[in-house]
Amino acid sequence: MATFPFSASNDWSKNGVWSTQSNWNPWATPVPMEQRYSFGTGNFVVEETYKRYQPQTVTVNDNIIVDSKYQMPNSDRHKERSIKEIEHKSKDEHLREKRFMGLPITSESSFGGRFGSASPFFIEIKKYLNLEPTDLFSKNSATIPVLVEKVAQGIIEEGKQIGKERKAEKMAAILREKKREGMEEVWKQCVYLYTSKNFLYKALNATMKLVGDKEQENTWRSKVPTLGPFCFLLLNNPFNKELTKNKKIYRSANVEPEQIVQYEEMAKNKSSYQSFKVYTSCTRNRKKAKALGNTLFIMEVLDGFIMDISPYSKYPEEEEELITPGVCLRVKSVAFNQKKNRYLINLELRQKLTVFDKIPKPIAQATKPKKHIFFAYAEEDESDASAAEKLKKYFVQRRLRVYHPRQNEDINTIIANGIENAAIVLVFPSPSLQISKDGSKLLNYADQTKTPILTIKICEDFQPVD
């Protein structure tokens, strides 16, 4: 069957409908209009075969050429008929099941560590990229093309490994076109690719789920050069570095009875917080979410690094909110709505625990006596540095020993003197702390040695009470 190239609008934020007269000789006999939908195809080529009244083969000699707004047969370029392009809302208003359906967790063992961005996967990514603590690509325009090139090369190599090299080369070309236009434009393209129907979303999340499984360690480590740079780029949102607060987002799933029991058990532990270790897609639109599956997850975001990627998504109508690795989750309640015949599972999301929550006990007692409170914060974040100084003075006045990294102090010295003898690590969360190599190493070491970690967020007008 002969086919012809059919190009849709280059504006990726819009979906197009191409309307044509479907008979081959429209100048003789009028026929009903036929519409063909092309969902945000961008520069990708969509191959179609023109139909007459019934499905049929179009010979090569009578192949149709789409030239701008006109449609012409090869055999007679003097004959042409207009093609009308109409902007429209997506014909499929529902959410994509593969992206917005699925359990956030299946059991407590399905969670990642306390710090998603300091997980072994992120640490290895930073080593591969040769990142320094101050290497924040959104602030350093000179390093952006270097990062984009590594991302592009990784995508192409991943495509080769799974037999999708041609698709991967097109995706890499899209990113490379923007590498000189600043981090904002690069990140927009990154989001567009992540939300598109390609292998990136599936491959990246499947890889991140393997982290922590000793039997799969070689597998996920092998993906650091191919998927790692893209994973890091997606995390580095240049438009918003603030925590998302006071928002509700939704996700659906088909949940089995035994899985409901697991969630009910988790809801009994009111102080149990674990963190996501993969990017998780949710929506702001409850109506669309509840149309899928037999269970609706209602996620109340107290605070957390959750990105609204809908403005740059290939499918903006999905109203997607992307939960980043490291956001904590607690099961609040599980209820069954008999009228709707579905389960409603309420979850609470926050970046870390606050000073008002119960301090977790270490799993194993350390052999060395604990002597001080360790402060972990990024000095370049003025608000956190100021708040940390206030709290440090508060503890010192009460004769509690406080340790925080000194200027130009080596990370290994900080760990030896600070973490080894710490009773608890107080963390002031910020992207610059968790993205930096030293910050990740410090937090990961504290997590591995079972030193209690408590993340705190202090208001600007905080004043210690005597």
JSON list of C-alpha atoms in Angstrom, two decimals, residues 193-294:
[
{"chain": "A", "resi": 193, "resn": "LEU", "atom": "CA", "xyz": [9.65, 14.64, 25.30]},
{"chain": "A", "resi": 194, "resn": "TYR", "atom": "CA", "xyz": [8.92, 13.16, 28.72]},
{"chain": "A", "resi": 195, "resn": "THR", "atom": "CA", "xyz": [5.16, 13.60, 28.25]},
{"chain": "A", "resi": 196, "resn": "SER", "atom": "CA", "xyz": [5.17, 12.28, 24.68]},
{"chain": "A", "resi": 197, "resn": "LYS", "atom": "CA", "xyz": [4.48, 8.71, 23.67]},
{"chain": "A", "resi": 198, "resn": "ASN", "atom": "CA", "xyz": [8.01, 7.39, 23.40]},
{"chain": "A", "resi": 199, "resn": "PHE", "atom": "CA", "xyz": [10.37, 5.05, 25.21]},
{"chain": "A", "resi": 200, "resn": "LEU", "atom": "CA", "xyz": [11.84, 7.65, 27.62]},
{"chain": "A", "resi": 201, "resn": "TYR", "atom": "CA", "xyz": [9.06, 7.66, 30.22]},
{"chain": "A", "resi": 202, "resn": "LYS", "atom": "CA", "xyz": [8.82, 3.88, 30.44]},
{"chain": "A", "resi": 203, "resn": "ALA", "atom": "CA", "xyz": [12.58, 3.23, 30.37]},
{"chain": "A", "resi": 204, "resn": "LEU", "atom": "CA", "xyz": [13.46, 5.89, 32.95]},
{"chain": "A", "resi": 205, "resn": "ASN", "atom": "CA", "xyz": [10.89, 4.88, 35.54]},
{"chain": "A", "resi": 206, "resn": "ALA", "atom": "CA", "xyz": [11.55, 1.17, 35.04]},
{"chain": "A", "resi": 207, "resn": "THR", "atom": "CA", "xyz": [15.24, 1.82, 35.70]},
{"chain": "A", "resi": 208, "resn": "MET", "atom": "CA", "xyz": [14.69, 3.94, 38.81]},
{"chain": "A", "resi": 209, "resn": "LYS", "atom": "CA", "xyz": [12.47, 1.25, 40.32]},
{"chain": "A", "resi": 210, "resn": "LEU", "atom": "CA", "xyz": [15.43, -1.15, 40.27]},
{"chain": "A", "resi": 211, "resn": "VAL", "atom": "CA", "xyz": [17.55, 1.01, 42.59]},
{"chain": "A", "resi": 212, "resn": "GLY", "atom": "CA", "xyz": [17.93, -0.74, 45.93]},
{"chain": "A", "resi": 213, "resn": "ASP", "atom": "CA", "xyz": [17.58, -4.23, 44.49]},
{"chain": "A", "resi": 214, "resn": "LYS", "atom": "CA", "xyz": [21.02, -5.83, 44.80]},
{"chain": "A", "resi": 215, "resn": "GLU", "atom": "CA", "xyz": [20.24, -8.35, 42.08]},
{"chain": "A", "resi": 216, "resn": "GLN", "atom": "CA", "xyz": [19.48, -5.51, 39.64]},
{"chain": "A", "resi": 217, "resn": "GLU", "atom": "CA", "xyz": [22.34, -3.19, 40.59]},
{"chain": "A", "resi": 218, "resn": "ASN", "atom": "CA", "xyz": [24.35, -3.83, 37.42]},
{"chain": "A", "resi": 219, "resn": "THR", "atom": "CA", "xyz": [21.25, -3.21, 35.31]},
{"chain": "A", "resi": 220, "resn": "TRP", "atom": "CA", "xyz": [20.41, 0.23, 36.67]},
{"chain": "A", "resi": 221, "resn": "ARG", "atom": "CA", "xyz": [24.06, 1.29, 36.80]},
{"chain": "A", "resi": 222, "resn": "SER", "atom": "CA", "xyz": [24.36, 0.49, 33.09]},
{"chain": "A", "resi": 223, "resn": "LYS", "atom": "CA", "xyz": [21.61, 3.03, 32.41]},
{"chain": "A", "resi": 224, "resn": "VAL", "atom": "CA", "xyz": [23.39, 5.97, 34.09]},
{"chain": "A", "resi": 225, "resn": "PRO", "atom": "CA", "xyz": [25.17, 7.11, 30.86]},
{"chain": "A", "resi": 226, "resn": "THR", "atom": "CA", "xyz": [22.04, 6.76, 28.70]},
{"chain": "A", "resi": 227, "resn": "LEU", "atom": "CA", "xyz": [19.12, 7.81, 30.91]},
{"chain": "A", "resi": 228, "resn": "GLY", "atom": "CA", "xyz": [20.94, 9.60, 33.73]},
{"chain": "A", "resi": 229, "resn": "PRO", "atom": "CA", "xyz": [21.54, 12.99, 32.04]},
{"chain": "A", "resi": 230, "resn": "PHE", "atom": "CA", "xyz": [17.89, 13.22, 30.94]},
{"chain": "A", "resi": 231, "resn": "CYS", "atom": "CA", "xyz": [16.75, 12.27, 34.45]},
{"chain": "A", "resi": 232, "resn": "PHE", "atom": "CA", "xyz": [18.86, 15.06, 35.96]},
{"chain": "A", "resi": 233, "resn": "LEU", "atom": "CA", "xyz": [17.72, 17.61, 33.38]},
{"chain": "A", "resi": 234, "resn": "LEU", "atom": "CA", "xyz": [14.08, 16.84, 34.13]},
{"chain": "A", "resi": 235, "resn": "LEU", "atom": "CA", "xyz": [14.68, 17.48, 37.84]},
{"chain": "A", "resi": 236, "resn": "ASN", "atom": "CA", "xyz": [16.32, 20.85, 37.20]},
{"chain": "A", "resi": 237, "resn": "ASN", "atom": "CA", "xyz": [13.18, 23.00, 36.75]},
{"chain": "A", "resi": 238, "resn": "PRO", "atom": "CA", "xyz": [14.35, 26.58, 36.03]},
{"chain": "A", "resi": 239, "resn": "PHE", "atom": "CA", "xyz": [10.89, 28.11, 36.45]},
{"chain": "A", "resi": 240, "resn": "ASN", "atom": "CA", "xyz": [10.20, 27.21, 40.06]},
{"chain": "A", "resi": 241, "resn": "LYS", "atom": "CA", "xyz": [12.56, 26.30, 42.89]},
{"chain": "A", "resi": 242, "resn": "GLU", "atom": "CA", "xyz": [9.93, 26.70, 45.60]},
{"chain": "A", "resi": 243, "resn": "LEU", "atom": "CA", "xyz": [8.00, 23.94, 47.33]},
{"chain": "A", "resi": 244, "resn": "THR", "atom": "CA", "xyz": [4.46, 23.28, 46.14]},
{"chain": "A", "resi": 245, "resn": "LYS", "atom": "CA", "xyz": [2.05, 23.85, 49.03]},
{"chain": "A", "resi": 246, "resn": "ASN", "atom": "CA", "xyz": [-1.63, 23.27, 49.81]},
{"chain": "A", "resi": 247, "resn": "LYS", "atom": "CA", "xyz": [-2.66, 21.51, 46.62]},
{"chain": "A", "resi": 248, "resn": "LYS", "atom": "CA", "xyz": [-4.64, 18.37, 45.84]},
{"chain": "A", "resi": 249, "resn": "ILE", "atom": "CA", "xyz": [-3.66, 16.03, 43.04]},
{"chain": "A", "resi": 250, "resn": "TYR", "atom": "CA", "xyz": [-5.05, 12.69, 41.93]},
{"chain": "A", "resi": 251, "resn": "ARG", "atom": "CA", "xyz": [-4.03, 9.31, 40.55]},
{"chain": "A", "resi": 252, "resn": "SER", "atom": "CA", "xyz": [-6.03, 6.16, 39.81]},
{"chain": "A", "resi": 253, "resn": "ALA", "atom": "CA", "xyz": [-5.43, 2.43, 39.93]},
{"chain": "A", "resi": 254, "resn": "ASN", "atom": "CA", "xyz": [-7.09, -0.95, 39.75]},
{"chain": "A", "resi": 255, "resn": "VAL", "atom": "CA", "xyz": [-6.47, -2.27, 43.25]},
{"chain": "A", "resi": 256, "resn": "GLU", "atom": "CA", "xyz": [-6.85, -5.89, 44.36]},
{"chain": "A", "resi": 257, "resn": "PRO", "atom": "CA", "xyz": [-8.40, -6.76, 47.78]},
{"chain": "A", "resi": 258, "resn": "GLU", "atom": "CA", "xyz": [-5.07, -7.89, 49.23]},
{"chain": "A", "resi": 259, "resn": "GLN", "atom": "CA", "xyz": [-3.52, -4.58, 48.20]},
{"chain": "A", "resi": 260, "resn": "ILE", "atom": "CA", "xyz": [-6.29, -2.67, 49.96]},
{"chain": "A", "resi": 261, "resn": "VAL", "atom": "CA", "xyz": [-5.38, -4.55, 53.13]},
{"chain": "A", "resi": 262, "resn": "GLN", "atom": "CA", "xyz": [-1.77, -3.38, 52.74]},
{"chain": "A", "resi": 263, "resn": "TYR", "atom": "CA", "xyz": [-2.87, 0.23, 52.51]},
{"chain": "A", "resi": 264, "resn": "GLU", "atom": "CA", "xyz": [-5.15, -0.16, 55.52]},
{"chain": "A", "resi": 265, "resn": "GLU", "atom": "CA", "xyz": [-2.19, -1.45, 57.53]},
{"chain": "A", "resi": 266, "resn": "MET", "atom": "CA", "xyz": [-0.03, 1.47, 56.44]},
{"chain": "A", "resi": 267, "resn": "ALA", "atom": "CA", "xyz": [-2.76, 3.92, 57.45]},
{"chain": "A", "resi": 268, "resn": "LYS", "atom": "CA", "xyz": [-2.52, 2.65, 61.05]},
{"chain": "A", "resi": 269, "resn": "ASN", "atom": "CA", "xyz": [1.03, 4.01, 61.38]},
{"chain": "A", "resi": 270, "resn": "LYS", "atom": "CA", "xyz": [0.50, 7.76, 61.64]},
{"chain": "A", "resi": 271, "resn": "SER", "atom": "CA", "xyz": [4.21, 8.60, 61.83]},
{"chain": "A", "resi": 272, "resn": "SER", "atom": "CA", "xyz": [5.41, 6.45, 58.94]},
{"chain": "A", "resi": 273, "resn": "TYR", "atom": "CA", "xyz": [6.76, 8.50, 56.03]},
{"chain": "A", "resi": 274, "resn": "GLN", "atom": "CA", "xyz": [8.68, 7.06, 53.11]},
{"chain": "A", "resi": 275, "resn": "SER", "atom": "CA", "xyz": [9.69, 8.67, 49.84]},
{"chain": "A", "resi": 276, "resn": "PHE", "atom": "CA", "xyz": [9.07, 8.11, 46.15]},
{"chain": "A", "resi": 277, "resn": "LYS", "atom": "CA", "xyz": [12.11, 7.00, 44.19]},
{"chain": "A", "resi": 278, "resn": "VAL", "atom": "CA", "xyz": [10.63, 7.51, 40.71]},
{"chain": "A", "resi": 279, "resn": "TYR", "atom": "CA", "xyz": [8.87, 10.34, 38.90]},
{"chain": "A", "resi": 280, "resn": "THR", "atom": "CA", "xyz": [5.12, 9.85, 39.39]},
{"chain": "A", "resi": 281, "resn": "SER", "atom": "CA", "xyz": [2.45, 11.44, 37.18]},
{"chain": "A", "resi": 282, "resn": "CYS", "atom": "CA", "xyz": [-0.72, 12.84, 38.75]},
{"chain": "A", "resi": 283, "resn": "THR", "atom": "CA", "xyz": [-3.43, 15.24, 37.63]},
{"chain": "A", "resi": 284, "resn": "ARG", "atom": "CA", "xyz": [-5.19, 18.24, 39.14]},
{"chain": "A", "resi": 285, "resn": "ASN", "atom": "CA", "xyz": [-8.43, 17.13, 37.50]},
{"chain": "A", "resi": 286, "resn": "ARG", "atom": "CA", "xyz": [-10.35, 14.84, 39.86]},
{"chain": "A", "resi": 287, "resn": "LYS", "atom": "CA", "xyz": [-13.11, 14.18, 37.33]},
{"chain": "A", "resi": 288, "resn": "LYS", "atom": "CA", "xyz": [-10.68, 12.77, 34.79]},
{"chain": "A", "resi": 289, "resn": "ALA", "atom": "CA", "xyz": [-8.79, 10.74, 37.38]},
{"chain": "A", "resi": 290, "resn": "LYS", "atom": "CA", "xyz": [-11.86, 9.06, 38.84]},
{"chain": "A", "resi": 291, "resn": "ALA", "atom": "CA", "xyz": [-12.94, 7.92, 35.37]},
{"chain": "A", "resi": 292, "resn": "LEU", "atom": "CA", "xyz": [-10.13, 5.35, 35.51]},
{"chain": "A", "resi": 293, "resn": "GLY", "atom": "CA", "xyz": [-9.76, 2.24, 37.64]},
{"chain": "A", "resi": 294, "resn": "ASN", "atom": "CA", "xyz": [-11.60, 1.14, 40.77]}
]
